[in-house]
mmCIF file of C-alpha atoms and ligand atoms in Angstrom:
data_model
loop_
_atom_site.group_PDB
_atom_site.id
_atom_site.type_symbol
_atom_site.label_atom_id
_atom_site.label_comp_id
_atom_site.label_asym_id
_atom_site.label_seq_id
_atom_site.Cartn_x
_atom_site.Cartn_y
_atom_site.Cartn_z
ATOM 1 C CA MET H 1 -1.241 11.204 5.650
ATOM 2 C CA ILE H 2 0.203 8.102 3.476
ATOM 3 C CA ALA H 3 2.587 5.479 5.427
ATOM 4 C CA ILE H 4 5.286 4.405 3.353
ATOM 5 C CA GLY H 5 7.846 1.637 3.935
ATOM 6 C CA ASN H 6 10.162 -0.813 1.839
ATOM 7 C CA ASP H 7 12.708 -3.483 2.420
ATOM 8 C CA HIS H 8 16.042 -3.152 0.606
ATOM 9 C CA THR H 9 14.649 -3.778 -3.035
ATOM 10 C CA GLY H 10 12.314 -1.413 -2.979
ATOM 11 C CA TYR H 11 14.031 1.817 -1.826
ATOM 12 C CA GLU H 12 14.360 3.065 -5.636
ATOM 13 C CA LEU H 13 11.136 2.480 -6.218
ATOM 14 C CA LYS H 14 10.364 4.488 -2.997
ATOM 15 C CA GLN H 15 12.219 7.312 -3.795
ATOM 16 C CA ALA H 16 10.537 7.665 -7.258
ATOM 17 C CA ILE H 17 6.856 7.586 -5.081
ATOM 18 C CA LEU H 18 8.095 10.141 -2.477
ATOM 19 C CA GLU H 19 8.822 12.456 -5.327
ATOM 20 C CA TYR H 20 5.510 12.389 -6.719
ATOM 21 C CA LEU H 21 3.668 12.255 -3.385
ATOM 22 C CA ASP H 22 6.132 15.755 -2.898
ATOM 23 C CA SER H 23 5.106 16.848 -6.806
ATOM 24 C CA LYS H 24 1.535 16.371 -5.682
ATOM 25 C CA GLY H 25 1.650 17.729 -2.205
ATOM 26 C CA LEU H 26 0.476 14.769 -0.849
ATOM 27 C CA GLU H 27 1.790 13.870 2.892
ATOM 28 C CA TYR H 28 3.586 10.841 4.213
ATOM 29 C CA LYS H 29 5.630 9.452 6.431
ATOM 30 C CA ASP H 30 8.732 7.208 5.710
ATOM 31 C CA PHE H 31 8.557 3.903 7.813
ATOM 32 C CA GLY H 32 11.784 2.889 5.870
ATOM 33 C CA CYS H 33 14.304 1.221 4.784
ATOM 34 C CA GLY H 34 16.891 3.636 3.396
ATOM 35 C CA LYS H 35 19.336 2.555 1.074
ATOM 36 C CA VAL H 36 21.092 -0.773 3.047
ATOM 37 C CA ASN H 37 21.988 -4.176 1.565
ATOM 38 C CA SER H 38 19.373 -6.510 3.344
ATOM 39 C CA SER H 39 16.321 -5.796 5.800
ATOM 40 C CA ASP H 40 13.407 -7.900 6.749
ATOM 41 C CA TYR H 41 9.961 -7.055 5.238
ATOM 42 C CA PRO H 42 8.001 -7.831 7.771
ATOM 43 C CA ASP H 43 9.302 -5.064 9.808
ATOM 44 C CA TYR H 44 8.110 -2.599 7.754
ATOM 45 C CA ALA H 45 4.609 -3.640 6.790
ATOM 46 C CA LYS H 46 4.431 -3.889 10.786
ATOM 47 C CA ALA H 47 5.734 -0.113 10.876
ATOM 48 C CA VAL H 48 2.684 0.692 8.426
ATOM 49 C CA GLY H 49 0.124 -1.369 9.447
ATOM 50 C CA ARG H 50 0.164 0.046 13.192
ATOM 51 C CA ALA H 51 0.467 3.463 11.679
ATOM 52 C CA ILE H 52 -3.020 2.734 9.739
ATOM 53 C CA GLN H 53 -4.510 0.803 13.211
ATOM 54 C CA ASN H 54 -3.456 3.490 15.057
ATOM 55 C CA LYS H 55 -5.189 6.649 12.618
ATOM 56 C CA GLU H 56 -1.489 8.280 12.119
ATOM 57 C CA CYS H 57 -1.917 7.520 8.695
ATOM 58 C CA ASP H 58 -4.929 6.449 6.539
ATOM 59 C CA LYS H 59 -3.414 4.784 3.598
ATOM 60 C CA GLY H 60 -0.030 2.718 3.108
ATOM 61 C CA ILE H 61 2.250 2.018 0.226
ATOM 62 C CA LEU H 62 4.256 -1.336 1.005
ATOM 63 C CA ILE H 63 7.369 -2.147 -1.634
ATOM 64 C CA CYS H 64 9.222 -5.419 -1.837
ATOM 65 C CA GLY H 65 10.731 -7.147 -4.409
ATOM 66 C CA THR H 66 7.737 -9.380 -5.458
ATOM 67 C CA GLY H 67 5.233 -7.546 -3.233
ATOM 68 C CA ILE H 68 3.946 -10.373 -1.998
ATOM 69 C CA GLY H 69 6.061 -11.314 1.616
ATOM 70 C CA ILE H 70 5.330 -7.576 2.252
ATOM 71 C CA SER H 71 1.716 -8.235 1.663
ATOM 72 C CA ILE H 72 1.364 -10.927 3.418
ATOM 73 C CA ALA H 73 2.764 -9.416 6.765
ATOM 74 C CA ALA H 74 0.738 -6.430 6.383
ATOM 75 C CA ASN H 75 -2.990 -8.730 5.693
ATOM 76 C CA LYS H 76 -2.410 -10.167 9.131
ATOM 77 C CA MET H 77 -3.376 -7.127 10.936
ATOM 78 C CA LYS H 78 -6.165 -6.433 12.226
ATOM 79 C CA GLY H 79 -8.213 -4.059 9.814
ATOM 80 C CA ILE H 80 -5.400 -4.156 7.238
ATOM 81 C CA ARG H 81 -6.638 -4.604 3.957
ATOM 82 C CA ALA H 82 -3.080 -4.843 1.505
ATOM 83 C CA ALA H 83 -3.507 -5.424 -2.249
ATOM 84 C CA LEU H 84 -0.934 -6.370 -4.350
ATOM 85 C CA CYS H 85 -1.850 -4.642 -7.342
ATOM 86 C CA HIS H 86 0.493 -4.093 -10.807
ATOM 87 C CA ASP H 87 -2.199 -3.007 -12.667
ATOM 88 C CA CYS H 88 -4.599 0.323 -12.830
ATOM 89 C CA PHE H 89 -7.941 -1.687 -13.418
ATOM 90 C CA SER H 90 -7.265 -4.078 -9.871
ATOM 91 C CA ALA H 91 -5.593 -0.611 -7.998
ATOM 92 C CA GLU H 92 -8.934 0.851 -8.887
ATOM 93 C CA ALA H 93 -10.845 -1.873 -7.961
ATOM 94 C CA THR H 94 -9.240 -2.973 -4.812
ATOM 95 C CA ARG H 95 -10.572 0.814 -3.805
ATOM 96 C CA LEU H 96 -13.854 0.574 -5.001
ATOM 97 C CA HIS H 97 -14.918 -3.253 -3.660
ATOM 98 C CA ASN H 98 -12.357 -3.626 -0.956
ATOM 99 C CA ASP H 99 -11.731 -0.111 0.615
ATOM 100 C CA ALA H 100 -8.383 -1.578 0.475
ATOM 101 C CA ASN H 101 -5.885 0.725 2.423
ATOM 102 C CA VAL H 102 -2.759 -0.316 1.841
ATOM 103 C CA LEU H 103 -1.115 -0.688 -2.068
ATOM 104 C CA ALA H 104 1.696 -3.451 -2.155
ATOM 105 C CA LEU H 105 4.114 -3.542 -5.170
ATOM 106 C CA GLY H 106 6.458 -5.467 -6.386
ATOM 107 C CA ALA H 107 9.783 -3.477 -7.157
ATOM 108 C CA ARG H 108 11.474 -6.385 -8.701
ATOM 109 C CA VAL H 109 8.173 -6.674 -11.306
ATOM 110 C CA ILE H 110 6.819 -3.748 -12.618
ATOM 111 C CA GLY H 111 8.315 -0.517 -14.065
ATOM 112 C CA ILE H 112 8.319 2.671 -12.137
ATOM 113 C CA GLY H 113 6.641 4.651 -14.642
ATOM 114 C CA HIS H 114 3.799 2.304 -14.326
ATOM 115 C CA ALA H 115 4.195 1.565 -10.330
ATOM 116 C CA LEU H 116 3.575 5.514 -10.673
ATOM 117 C CA LYS H 117 0.109 5.518 -12.347
ATOM 118 C CA ILE H 118 -1.027 2.087 -10.042
ATOM 119 C CA VAL H 119 -0.360 4.640 -7.214
ATOM 120 C CA GLU H 120 -2.116 7.506 -8.876
ATOM 121 C CA THR H 121 -5.061 4.951 -9.004
ATOM 122 C CA PHE H 122 -5.387 3.873 -5.713
ATOM 123 C CA LEU H 123 -4.971 6.930 -3.986
ATOM 124 C CA GLY H 124 -7.376 8.749 -6.555
ATOM 125 C CA THR H 125 -10.094 6.220 -6.226
ATOM 126 C CA GLU H 126 -12.787 6.217 -3.574
ATOM 127 C CA PHE H 127 -14.622 3.408 -1.959
ATOM 128 C CA SER H 128 -17.960 3.132 -3.829
ATOM 129 C CA GLY H 129 -19.364 2.395 0.036
ATOM 130 C CA GLU H 130 -22.102 -0.097 -1.338
ATOM 131 C CA GLU H 131 -23.659 -1.768 0.964
ATOM 132 C CA ARG H 132 -22.674 -5.278 -0.447
ATOM 133 C CA HIS H 133 -19.292 -4.225 -0.213
ATOM 134 C CA ILE H 134 -19.361 -3.018 3.237
ATOM 135 C CA LYS H 135 -21.153 -6.282 3.852
ATOM 136 C CA ARG H 136 -18.271 -8.512 2.423
ATOM 137 C CA ILE H 137 -15.302 -6.053 4.212
ATOM 138 C CA GLN H 138 -16.993 -6.533 7.362
ATOM 139 C CA MET H 139 -16.897 -10.461 6.817
ATOM 140 C CA LEU H 140 -13.091 -10.110 6.401
ATOM 141 C CA GLU H 141 -12.689 -8.935 10.053
ATOM 142 C CA ASP H 142 -15.528 -11.735 11.496
HETATM 143 C C1 LIG P 1 13.861 -10.366 -0.712
HETATM 144 O O1 LIG P 1 15.168 -10.908 -1.662
HETATM 145 C C2 LIG P 1 12.791 -10.689 -1.262
HETATM 146 O O2 LIG P 1 12.799 -12.067 -0.877
HETATM 147 C C3 LIG P 1 11.550 -9.416 -0.948
HETATM 148 O O3 LIG P 1 11.626 -8.378 -1.196
HETATM 149 C C4 LIG P 1 10.063 -10.001 -1.249
HETATM 150 O O4 LIG P 1 10.124 -10.428 -2.530
HETATM 151 C C5 LIG P 1 9.376 -11.065 -0.467
HETATM 152 O O5 LIG P 1 8.431 -11.291 -0.665
#
């Protein structure tokens, strides 16, 4: 189950991602926001982070204008590893190496087509499970 959240800048990209997830038969929970003029990105980072913390969802996608604010907010939460990725190499590497559980995107930074390829790469890549990466991820929590 994928948790998805966005601020006002990310609504359009979020809708495109939801269509993509629907087309792939992937289940998600939408934590907002809807089409509004202004909103606060930490609210949506926290909602998605909590859904992962309580195991309601196993992965998350967060969108704000740059992807920066919303990833900073998510990364303050225990057990959340949010990766801001604007290329497929990073999206693949962060799953393989960091077992990132949240993908952050900047709706004002990349186009929708590119963002969808990044989502596909992120969701389609398993953690490598290699010992050195497990150790380093554990060090993030210590
Ligand atoms: C909203 O204007 C913008 O600051 C927000 O979407 C995000 O880019 C913050 O990091």
